[in-house]
Amino acid sequence: CSRKNTRKAALHPLWQSPLTIPGGTRQSPINIQWRDSVYDPFLKPLKISYDPTTCLHIWNNGYSFLVEFDDSADRSTIVGGPLENKYRLKQFHFHWGAINDWGSEHTVDSKFYPAELHLVHWNAVEYPSFEEAVMEGNGLAVIGVFLKLGARHEGLQTLVDALPAVRHKDTVIEFDDFDPSCLIPSCPDYWTYAGSLTTPPLTESVTWIIKKKPIEVDEDQLEAFRTLLFTSDGEEERRMVDNFRPLQPLMNRTVRSSFR
Ligand SMILES: NS(=O)(=O)c1ccc(C(=O)NCc2ccccc2F)cc1
Ligand SMILES: [Zn+2]
């Protein structure tokens, strides 16, 4: 008798769940082929207004380290760009590699950066909470910023100095008075496309805004990310590296650019 095909969907150790969403048509991350992106003259400049006193804490959630913000009012918001509403900053986090040859989630002309910053915002005009917004096609807006190896980034250093305190999964420390706009390049150019969360539940609710210019960080700062652990205190240590999702098919999508 023929062997039943018992192959399961690709399981990635990090996500312990199928890597592909059945029926997913707008999954993230993707490769951004610069020459295939379409300049859209109607795209507005992105307006970023963050209040550093909304910064609450840093925690290691076992996927990445997150800096979370008080999103109970419109105090740290973005508006404009491709967005039709004002979106509130909830958290930012990073994805990085074990070595500098890879680590970002998005690629540009198939090139990886060593790390990628995600600033996560939700549409508080149309939805009552982040949890509801995550389920809606226009619920979230994530700004992606590439990190490249270069000069030390003074703004990032305040974050790096706090990482030893959140080395293990589910550790948290208070962190206040931080303005994440210091991590966003001043160059206004970005690409934008309709996508998804890159970790479970992978919901197709994200308007991605990917900055064209990277920020520069130095080797010691990237190495500091790699000292974090996926594992809790007392478990066998597993270094938190390569916490990026594989590239997903573009399918029927166009990447627009805000620049010629
Ligand atoms: N890498 S990314 O695409 O920027 C990304 C951003 C946010 C989340 C998140 O909030 N997950 C937890 C979560 C909490 C509550 C409800 C739904 C959720 F996904 C996941 C991935
Ligand atoms: Zn992310």
PDB file of C-alpha atoms and ligand atoms in Angstrom:
ATOM      1  CA  CYS A   1       0.000   0.000   0.000  1.00  0.00           C
ATOM      2  CA  SER A   2       1.299   3.537  -0.671  1.00  0.00           C
ATOM      3  CA  ARG A   3       2.705   5.468   2.302  1.00  0.00           C
ATOM      4  CA  LYS A   4       0.188   8.124   3.312  1.00  0.00           C
ATOM      5  CA  ASN A   5       1.776  11.512   2.796  1.00  0.00           C
ATOM      6  CA  THR A   6       2.336  12.439   6.408  1.00  0.00           C
ATOM      7  CA  ARG A   7       4.400  15.604   5.716  1.00  0.00           C
ATOM      8  CA  LYS A   8       3.167  18.442   7.941  1.00  0.00           C
ATOM      9  CA  ALA A   9       3.170  22.141   6.995  1.00  0.00           C
ATOM     10  CA  ALA A  10       6.615  23.684   7.496  1.00  0.00           C
ATOM     11  CA  LEU A  11       6.985  24.271  11.220  1.00  0.00           C
ATOM     12  CA  HIS A  12       9.461  26.857  12.379  1.00  0.00           C
ATOM     13  CA  PRO A  13      10.843  26.310  15.886  1.00  0.00           C
ATOM     14  CA  LEU A  14      10.271  29.967  16.701  1.00  0.00           C
ATOM     15  CA  TRP A  15       6.581  30.003  15.894  1.00  0.00           C
ATOM     16  CA  GLN A  16       5.515  26.413  16.680  1.00  0.00           C
ATOM     17  CA  SER A  17       2.744  26.893  14.118  1.00  0.00           C
ATOM     18  CA  PRO A  18       2.400  26.566  10.361  1.00  0.00           C
ATOM     19  CA  LEU A  19       4.519  29.167   8.647  1.00  0.00           C
ATOM     20  CA  THR A  20       1.873  29.890   6.045  1.00  0.00           C
ATOM     21  CA  ILE A  21      -1.677  31.142   6.633  1.00  0.00           C
ATOM     22  CA  PRO A  22      -4.069  29.067   4.535  1.00  0.00           C
ATOM     23  CA  GLY A  23      -5.675  31.498   2.064  1.00  0.00           C
ATOM     24  CA  GLY A  24      -3.303  34.321   3.021  1.00  0.00           C
ATOM     25  CA  THR A  25      -3.123  36.895   0.206  1.00  0.00           C
ATOM     26  CA  ARG A  26      -1.271  39.748   1.970  1.00  0.00           C
ATOM     27  CA  GLN A  27       1.404  38.207   4.179  1.00  0.00           C
ATOM     28  CA  SER A  28       4.569  39.884   5.459  1.00  0.00           C
ATOM     29  CA  PRO A  29       7.527  40.292   5.197  1.00  0.00           C
ATOM     30  CA  ILE A  30       8.261  40.677   1.459  1.00  0.00           C
ATOM     31  CA  ASN A  31      11.197  41.532  -0.746  1.00  0.00           C
ATOM     32  CA  ILE A  32      10.894  45.132  -1.997  1.00  0.00           C
ATOM     33  CA  GLN A  33      12.120  45.176  -5.627  1.00  0.00           C
ATOM     34  CA  TRP A  34      13.029  48.869  -5.922  1.00  0.00           C
ATOM     35  CA  ARG A  35      12.436  49.068  -9.701  1.00  0.00           C
ATOM     36  CA  ASP A  36       8.982  47.437  -9.381  1.00  0.00           C
ATOM     37  CA  SER A  37       7.767  49.959  -6.777  1.00  0.00           C
ATOM     38  CA  VAL A  38       5.379  52.581  -8.162  1.00  0.00           C
ATOM     39  CA  TYR A  39       5.788  56.276  -7.279  1.00  0.00           C
ATOM     40  CA  ASP A  40       2.471  57.616  -5.937  1.00  0.00           C
ATOM     41  CA  PRO A  41       2.381  61.461  -6.022  1.00  0.00           C
ATOM     42  CA  PHE A  42      -0.733  61.429  -3.820  1.00  0.00           C
ATOM     43  CA  LEU A  43       1.137  59.902  -0.873  1.00  0.00           C
ATOM     44  CA  LYS A  44       1.505  62.509   1.871  1.00  0.00           C
ATOM     45  CA  PRO A  45       4.475  63.029   4.185  1.00  0.00           C
ATOM     46  CA  LEU A  46       4.190  60.951   7.335  1.00  0.00           C
ATOM     47  CA  LYS A  47       3.564  63.103  10.432  1.00  0.00           C
ATOM     48  CA  ILE A  48       5.098  61.596  13.586  1.00  0.00           C
ATOM     49  CA  SER A  49       4.267  63.082  17.024  1.00  0.00           C
ATOM     50  CA  TYR A  50       5.588  61.075  19.954  1.00  0.00           C
ATOM     51  CA  ASP A  51       5.432  62.138  23.619  1.00  0.00           C
ATOM     52  CA  PRO A  52       8.433  60.586  25.471  1.00  0.00           C
ATOM     53  CA  THR A  53       6.492  60.549  28.740  1.00  0.00           C
ATOM     54  CA  THR A  54       4.152  57.872  27.270  1.00  0.00           C
ATOM     55  CA  CYS A  55       7.021  55.379  27.417  1.00  0.00           C
ATOM     56  CA  LEU A  56       6.255  52.692  30.045  1.00  0.00           C
ATOM     57  CA  HIS A  57       8.624  49.683  30.135  1.00  0.00           C
ATOM     58  CA  ILE A  58      10.853  47.294  28.222  1.00  0.00           C
ATOM     59  CA  TRP A  59      10.098  43.578  28.270  1.00  0.00           C
ATOM     60  CA  ASN A  60      11.356  40.361  26.740  1.00  0.00           C
ATOM     61  CA  ASN A  61       8.319  38.482  25.403  1.00  0.00           C
ATOM     62  CA  GLY A  62      10.266  35.466  24.171  1.00  0.00           C
ATOM     63  CA  TYR A  63      10.179  36.625  20.515  1.00  0.00           C
ATOM     64  CA  SER A  64      11.938  40.006  20.788  1.00  0.00           C
ATOM     65  CA  PHE A  65      12.313  42.831  23.295  1.00  0.00           C
ATOM     66  CA  LEU A  66       9.533  45.396  23.229  1.00  0.00           C
ATOM     67  CA  VAL A  67       9.278  48.986  24.482  1.00  0.00           C
ATOM     68  CA  GLU A  68       5.620  49.600  25.332  1.00  0.00           C
ATOM     69  CA  PHE A  69       3.740  52.888  25.480  1.00  0.00           C
ATOM     70  CA  ASP A  70       0.644  54.254  27.191  1.00  0.00           C
ATOM     71  CA  ASP A  71      -1.866  54.187  24.319  1.00  0.00           C
ATOM     72  CA  SER A  72      -4.908  55.232  26.398  1.00  0.00           C
ATOM     73  CA  ALA A  73      -5.031  58.618  24.611  1.00  0.00           C
ATOM     74  CA  ASP A  74      -3.781  60.305  21.405  1.00  0.00           C
ATOM     75  CA  ARG A  75      -0.436  61.293  22.897  1.00  0.00           C
ATOM     76  CA  SER A  76       1.998  59.408  20.656  1.00  0.00           C
ATOM     77  CA  THR A  77       0.561  59.199  17.155  1.00  0.00           C
ATOM     78  CA  ILE A  78       1.251  59.089  13.427  1.00  0.00           C
ATOM     79  CA  VAL A  79      -0.952  60.504  10.683  1.00  0.00           C
ATOM     80  CA  GLY A  80      -0.636  61.187   6.941  1.00  0.00           C
ATOM     81  CA  GLY A  81       1.529  59.078   4.641  1.00  0.00           C
ATOM     82  CA  PRO A  82      -0.748  56.352   3.202  1.00  0.00           C
ATOM     83  CA  LEU A  83      -2.986  56.475   6.281  1.00  0.00           C
ATOM     84  CA  GLU A  84      -6.592  57.708   6.345  1.00  0.00           C
ATOM     85  CA  ASN A  85      -6.756  57.891  10.118  1.00  0.00           C
ATOM     86  CA  LYS A  86      -4.584  58.804  13.101  1.00  0.00           C
ATOM     87  CA  TYR A  87      -2.819  55.763  14.612  1.00  0.00           C
ATOM     88  CA  ARG A  88      -1.566  55.418  18.202  1.00  0.00           C
ATOM     89  CA  LEU A  89       1.873  54.047  19.089  1.00  0.00           C
ATOM     90  CA  LYS A  90       1.564  50.874  21.187  1.00  0.00           C
ATOM     91  CA  GLN A  91       5.090  49.394  21.122  1.00  0.00           C
ATOM     92  CA  PHE A  92       8.278  49.049  19.178  1.00  0.00           C
ATOM     93  CA  HIS A  93      10.587  46.032  18.854  1.00  0.00           C
ATOM     94  CA  PHE A  94      13.335  44.642  16.651  1.00  0.00           C
ATOM     95  CA  HIS A  95      14.242  41.577  14.557  1.00  0.00           C
ATOM     96  CA  TRP A  96      17.893  40.590  14.065  1.00  0.00           C
ATOM     97  CA  GLY A  97      20.271  37.835  12.959  1.00  0.00           C
ATOM     98  CA  ALA A  98      22.977  35.714  14.571  1.00  0.00           C
ATOM     99  CA  ILE A  99      25.456  37.457  12.233  1.00  0.00           C
ATOM    100  CA  ASN A 100      25.412  40.725  10.292  1.00  0.00           C
ATOM    101  CA  ASP A 101      24.681  39.044   6.923  1.00  0.00           C
ATOM    102  CA  TRP A 102      20.974  38.740   7.736  1.00  0.00           C
ATOM    103  CA  GLY A 103      18.396  39.664  10.389  1.00  0.00           C
ATOM    104  CA  SER A 104      15.886  42.041   8.810  1.00  0.00           C
ATOM    105  CA  GLU A 105      12.401  40.809   7.910  1.00  0.00           C
ATOM    106  CA  HIS A 106      11.952  42.875   4.744  1.00  0.00           C
ATOM    107  CA  THR A 107      14.680  42.892   2.079  1.00  0.00           C
ATOM    108  CA  VAL A 108      15.419  45.511  -0.585  1.00  0.00           C
ATOM    109  CA  ASP A 109      16.414  44.061  -3.956  1.00  0.00           C
ATOM    110  CA  SER A 110      16.949  40.777  -2.042  1.00  0.00           C
ATOM    111  CA  LYS A 111      19.445  42.393   0.324  1.00  0.00           C
ATOM    112  CA  PHE A 112      19.107  41.677   4.054  1.00  0.00           C
ATOM    113  CA  TYR A 113      20.034  44.237   6.693  1.00  0.00           C
ATOM    114  CA  PRO A 114      21.435  43.001  10.033  1.00  0.00           C
ATOM    115  CA  ALA A 115      18.315  44.158  11.891  1.00  0.00           C
ATOM    116  CA  GLU A 116      14.917  45.863  11.472  1.00  0.00           C
ATOM    117  CA  LEU A 117      12.933  48.101  13.858  1.00  0.00           C
ATOM    118  CA  HIS A 118       9.110  47.928  13.920  1.00  0.00           C
ATOM    119  CA  LEU A 119       7.051  50.760  15.456  1.00  0.00           C
ATOM    120  CA  VAL A 120       3.539  49.369  15.919  1.00  0.00           C
ATOM    121  CA  HIS A 121       0.495  51.674  15.826  1.00  0.00           C
ATOM    122  CA  TRP A 122      -3.265  51.018  15.847  1.00  0.00           C
ATOM    123  CA  ASN A 123      -6.263  52.852  14.380  1.00  0.00           C
ATOM    124  CA  ALA A 124      -7.860  54.336  17.501  1.00  0.00           C
ATOM    125  CA  VAL A 125     -10.254  56.444  15.410  1.00  0.00           C
ATOM    126  CA  GLU A 126     -12.196  53.430  14.137  1.00  0.00           C
ATOM    127  CA  TYR A 127     -11.515  50.749  16.784  1.00  0.00           C
ATOM    128  CA  PRO A 128     -11.839  50.705  20.607  1.00  0.00           C
ATOM    129  CA  SER A 129      -8.695  48.686  21.345  1.00  0.00           C
ATOM    130  CA  PHE A 130      -5.507  47.279  19.830  1.00  0.00           C
ATOM    131  CA  GLU A 131      -6.907  43.761  20.152  1.00  0.00           C
ATOM    132  CA  GLU A 132      -9.883  44.691  17.971  1.00  0.00           C
ATOM    133  CA  ALA A 133      -7.777  46.683  15.495  1.00  0.00           C
ATOM    134  CA  VAL A 134      -5.473  43.664  14.971  1.00  0.00           C
ATOM    135  CA  MET A 135      -8.430  41.865  13.344  1.00  0.00           C
ATOM    136  CA  GLU A 136      -9.203  44.620  10.787  1.00  0.00           C
ATOM    137  CA  GLY A 137      -7.680  45.274   7.353  1.00  0.00           C
ATOM    138  CA  ASN A 138      -6.866  48.908   8.244  1.00  0.00           C
ATOM    139  CA  GLY A 139      -6.343  48.275  11.938  1.00  0.00           C
ATOM    140  CA  LEU A 140      -2.556  48.628  12.233  1.00  0.00           C
ATOM    141  CA  ALA A 141       0.258  50.718  10.806  1.00  0.00           C
ATOM    142  CA  VAL A 142       3.842  49.574  11.326  1.00  0.00           C
ATOM    143  CA  ILE A 143       6.848  51.757  10.472  1.00  0.00           C
ATOM    144  CA  GLY A 144       9.828  49.601   9.498  1.00  0.00           C
ATOM    145  CA  VAL A 145      13.348  51.018   9.820  1.00  0.00           C
ATOM    146  CA  PHE A 146      16.418  49.083   8.640  1.00  0.00           C
ATOM    147  CA  LEU A 147      19.533  48.994  10.835  1.00  0.00           C
ATOM    148  CA  LYS A 148      22.922  48.878   9.112  1.00  0.00           C
ATOM    149  CA  LEU A 149      26.419  48.430  10.559  1.00  0.00           C
ATOM    150  CA  GLY A 150      28.169  51.763  10.995  1.00  0.00           C
ATOM    151  CA  ALA A 151      28.528  54.495  13.595  1.00  0.00           C
ATOM    152  CA  ARG A 152      27.310  54.036  17.171  1.00  0.00           C
ATOM    153  CA  HIS A 153      23.722  55.243  17.622  1.00  0.00           C
ATOM    154  CA  GLU A 154      23.516  57.339  20.806  1.00  0.00           C
ATOM    155  CA  GLY A 155      19.708  57.151  21.027  1.00  0.00           C
ATOM    156  CA  LEU A 156      19.759  53.343  20.720  1.00  0.00           C
ATOM    157  CA  GLN A 157      22.444  53.136  23.439  1.00  0.00           C
ATOM    158  CA  THR A 158      19.937  54.027  26.187  1.00  0.00           C
ATOM    159  CA  LEU A 159      17.959  50.941  25.099  1.00  0.00           C
ATOM    160  CA  VAL A 160      21.070  48.761  24.834  1.00  0.00           C
ATOM    161  CA  ASP A 161      22.094  49.728  28.389  1.00  0.00           C
ATOM    162  CA  ALA A 162      18.772  48.359  29.684  1.00  0.00           C
ATOM    163  CA  LEU A 163      18.967  44.974  27.892  1.00  0.00           C
ATOM    164  CA  PRO A 164      20.884  43.036  30.589  1.00  0.00           C
ATOM    165  CA  ALA A 165      17.865  43.612  32.869  1.00  0.00           C
ATOM    166  CA  VAL A 166      15.523  41.858  30.388  1.00  0.00           C
ATOM    167  CA  ARG A 167      17.880  39.028  29.339  1.00  0.00           C
ATOM    168  CA  HIS A 168      15.342  36.271  30.065  1.00  0.00           C
ATOM    169  CA  LYS A 169      11.859  35.718  28.612  1.00  0.00           C
ATOM    170  CA  ASP A 170       9.079  37.399  30.627  1.00  0.00           C
ATOM    171  CA  THR A 171      11.366  39.867  32.404  1.00  0.00           C
ATOM    172  CA  VAL A 172      10.371  43.554  32.413  1.00  0.00           C
ATOM    173  CA  ILE A 173      11.861  46.789  33.650  1.00  0.00           C
ATOM    174  CA  GLU A 174      10.474  50.285  33.924  1.00  0.00           C
ATOM    175  CA  PHE A 175      11.695  52.495  31.109  1.00  0.00           C
ATOM    176  CA  ASP A 176      10.588  56.081  30.763  1.00  0.00           C
ATOM    177  CA  ASP A 177      11.247  59.322  28.960  1.00  0.00           C
ATOM    178  CA  PHE A 178      12.327  57.824  25.646  1.00  0.00           C
ATOM    179  CA  ASP A 179      11.423  59.416  22.297  1.00  0.00           C
ATOM    180  CA  PRO A 180      11.483  56.715  19.593  1.00  0.00           C
ATOM    181  CA  SER A 181      11.553  59.325  16.819  1.00  0.00           C
ATOM    182  CA  CYS A 182      15.322  59.417  17.454  1.00  0.00           C
ATOM    183  CA  LEU A 183      15.362  55.950  15.817  1.00  0.00           C
ATOM    184  CA  ILE A 184      13.611  57.119  12.626  1.00  0.00           C
ATOM    185  CA  PRO A 185      15.738  58.574   9.776  1.00  0.00           C
ATOM    186  CA  SER A 186      15.026  62.224   8.965  1.00  0.00           C
ATOM    187  CA  CYS A 187      14.821  61.375   5.226  1.00  0.00           C
ATOM    188  CA  PRO A 188      11.055  61.334   4.493  1.00  0.00           C
ATOM    189  CA  ASP A 189      11.230  58.652   1.747  1.00  0.00           C
ATOM    190  CA  TYR A 190       9.324  55.371   2.303  1.00  0.00           C
ATOM    191  CA  TRP A 191       7.719  52.414   0.565  1.00  0.00           C
ATOM    192  CA  THR A 192       4.228  51.280   1.580  1.00  0.00           C
ATOM    193  CA  TYR A 193       2.167  48.131   0.984  1.00  0.00           C
ATOM    194  CA  ALA A 194      -0.711  46.126   2.511  1.00  0.00           C
ATOM    195  CA  GLY A 195       0.556  43.258   4.687  1.00  0.00           C
ATOM    196  CA  SER A 196       0.296  41.319   7.919  1.00  0.00           C
ATOM    197  CA  LEU A 197       1.801  40.713  11.333  1.00  0.00           C
ATOM    198  CA  THR A 198       5.002  38.695  10.917  1.00  0.00           C
ATOM    199  CA  THR A 199       4.390  36.613  14.052  1.00  0.00           C
ATOM    200  CA  PRO A 200       1.245  34.713  15.082  1.00  0.00           C
ATOM    201  CA  PRO A 201      -1.636  35.432  14.692  1.00  0.00           C
ATOM    202  CA  LEU A 202      -0.219  36.721  11.310  1.00  0.00           C
ATOM    203  CA  THR A 203      -3.423  38.734  10.811  1.00  0.00           C
ATOM    204  CA  GLU A 204      -3.663  40.737   7.543  1.00  0.00           C
ATOM    205  CA  SER A 205      -4.225  44.055   9.290  1.00  0.00           C
ATOM    206  CA  VAL A 206      -1.005  46.022   8.700  1.00  0.00           C
ATOM    207  CA  THR A 207      -0.331  49.018   6.476  1.00  0.00           C
ATOM    208  CA  TRP A 208       3.466  48.758   6.222  1.00  0.00           C
ATOM    209  CA  ILE A 209       5.521  51.946   5.934  1.00  0.00           C
ATOM    210  CA  ILE A 210       9.140  50.970   5.247  1.00  0.00           C
ATOM    211  CA  LYS A 211      11.687  53.819   5.457  1.00  0.00           C
ATOM    212  CA  LYS A 212      14.060  53.895   2.500  1.00  0.00           C
ATOM    213  CA  LYS A 213      17.090  55.087   4.544  1.00  0.00           C
ATOM    214  CA  PRO A 214      18.526  52.845   7.270  1.00  0.00           C
ATOM    215  CA  ILE A 215      19.859  54.057  10.617  1.00  0.00           C
ATOM    216  CA  GLU A 216      23.461  53.226  11.569  1.00  0.00           C
ATOM    217  CA  VAL A 217      24.335  51.203  14.678  1.00  0.00           C
ATOM    218  CA  ASP A 218      27.709  49.734  15.672  1.00  0.00           C
ATOM    219  CA  GLU A 219      28.818  46.103  16.159  1.00  0.00           C
ATOM    220  CA  ASP A 220      28.649  46.275  19.966  1.00  0.00           C
ATOM    221  CA  GLN A 221      25.024  47.435  19.787  1.00  0.00           C
ATOM    222  CA  LEU A 222      24.050  44.566  17.466  1.00  0.00           C
ATOM    223  CA  GLU A 223      25.957  42.135  19.705  1.00  0.00           C
ATOM    224  CA  ALA A 224      23.978  43.420  22.697  1.00  0.00           C
ATOM    225  CA  PHE A 225      20.729  42.300  20.971  1.00  0.00           C
ATOM    226  CA  ARG A 226      22.279  38.830  20.571  1.00  0.00           C
ATOM    227  CA  THR A 227      22.920  38.490  24.321  1.00  0.00           C
ATOM    228  CA  LEU A 228      19.163  38.281  24.927  1.00  0.00           C
ATOM    229  CA  LEU A 229      17.543  34.870  25.441  1.00  0.00           C
ATOM    230  CA  PHE A 230      14.394  33.214  24.057  1.00  0.00           C
ATOM    231  CA  THR A 231      14.312  31.214  27.299  1.00  0.00           C
ATOM    232  CA  SER A 232      13.181  31.965  30.838  1.00  0.00           C
ATOM    233  CA  ASP A 233      15.472  32.048  33.846  1.00  0.00           C
ATOM    234  CA  GLY A 234      16.246  28.449  34.887  1.00  0.00           C
ATOM    235  CA  GLU A 235      15.630  26.945  31.415  1.00  0.00           C
ATOM    236  CA  GLU A 236      18.472  25.786  29.187  1.00  0.00           C
ATOM    237  CA  GLU A 237      19.665  28.991  27.512  1.00  0.00           C
ATOM    238  CA  ARG A 238      18.804  29.635  23.849  1.00  0.00           C
ATOM    239  CA  ARG A 239      20.207  32.902  22.417  1.00  0.00           C
ATOM    240  CA  MET A 240      17.601  35.240  20.940  1.00  0.00           C
ATOM    241  CA  VAL A 241      18.830  35.501  17.330  1.00  0.00           C
ATOM    242  CA  ASP A 242      17.304  34.980  13.870  1.00  0.00           C
ATOM    243  CA  ASN A 243      13.868  36.071  15.125  1.00  0.00           C
ATOM    244  CA  PHE A 244      12.707  37.055  11.634  1.00  0.00           C
ATOM    245  CA  ARG A 245      10.029  35.398   9.486  1.00  0.00           C
ATOM    246  CA  PRO A 246      10.900  34.062   6.019  1.00  0.00           C
ATOM    247  CA  LEU A 247       9.907  36.158   3.000  1.00  0.00           C
ATOM    248  CA  GLN A 248       6.308  35.746   1.826  1.00  0.00           C
ATOM    249  CA  PRO A 249       4.916  35.809  -1.744  1.00  0.00           C
ATOM    250  CA  LEU A 250       3.976  39.260  -3.095  1.00  0.00           C
ATOM    251  CA  MET A 251       0.871  37.810  -4.801  1.00  0.00           C
ATOM    252  CA  ASN A 252      -1.443  40.491  -6.202  1.00  0.00           C
ATOM    253  CA  ARG A 253       0.204  43.490  -4.491  1.00  0.00           C
ATOM    254  CA  THR A 254       1.992  46.648  -5.588  1.00  0.00           C
ATOM    255  CA  VAL A 255       4.570  48.389  -3.430  1.00  0.00           C
ATOM    256  CA  ARG A 256       4.189  52.170  -3.697  1.00  0.00           C
ATOM    257  CA  SER A 257       6.997  54.678  -3.101  1.00  0.00           C
ATOM    258  CA  SER A 258       6.658  58.200  -1.716  1.00  0.00           C
ATOM    259  CA  PHE A 259       9.668  59.288  -3.802  1.00  0.00           C
ATOM    260  CA  ARG A 260      10.750  59.286  -7.438  1.00  0.00           C
TER     261      ARG A 260
HETATM  262  N1  LIG B   1       6.504  41.976  13.703  1.00  0.00           N
HETATM  263  S1  LIG B   1       5.140  42.841  13.568  1.00  0.00           S
HETATM  264  O1  LIG B   1       4.432  42.410  12.379  1.00  0.00           O
HETATM  265  O2  LIG B   1       5.443  44.259  13.632  1.00  0.00           O
HETATM  266  C1  LIG B   1       4.078  42.498  14.932  1.00  0.00           C
HETATM  267  C2  LIG B   1       3.522  43.557  15.645  1.00  0.00           C
HETATM  268  C3  LIG B   1       2.692  43.298  16.733  1.00  0.00           C
HETATM  269  C4  LIG B   1       2.410  41.984  17.101  1.00  0.00           C
HETATM  270  C5  LIG B   1       1.519  41.736  18.288  1.00  0.00           C
HETATM  271  O3  LIG B   1       1.049  42.658  18.904  1.00  0.00           O
HETATM  272  N2  LIG B   1       1.275  40.450  18.673  1.00  0.00           N
HETATM  273  C6  LIG B   1       0.552  40.166  19.922  1.00  0.00           C
HETATM  274  C7  LIG B   1      -0.933  40.351  19.881  1.00  0.00           C
HETATM  275  C8  LIG B   1      -1.570  40.817  21.004  1.00  0.00           C
HETATM  276  C9  LIG B   1      -2.943  40.976  21.033  1.00  0.00           C
HETATM  277  C10 LIG B   1      -3.705  40.648  19.936  1.00  0.00           C
HETATM  278  C11 LIG B   1      -3.085  40.209  18.822  1.00  0.00           C
HETATM  279  C12 LIG B   1      -1.693  40.094  18.804  1.00  0.00           C
HETATM  280  F1  LIG B   1      -1.089  39.721  17.693  1.00  0.00           F
HETATM  281  C13 LIG B   1       2.968  40.924  16.386  1.00  0.00           C
HETATM  282  C14 LIG B   1       3.815  41.192  15.289  1.00  0.00           C
HETATM  283 ZN    ZN B   2       8.157  43.013  14.044  1.00  0.00          ZN
END
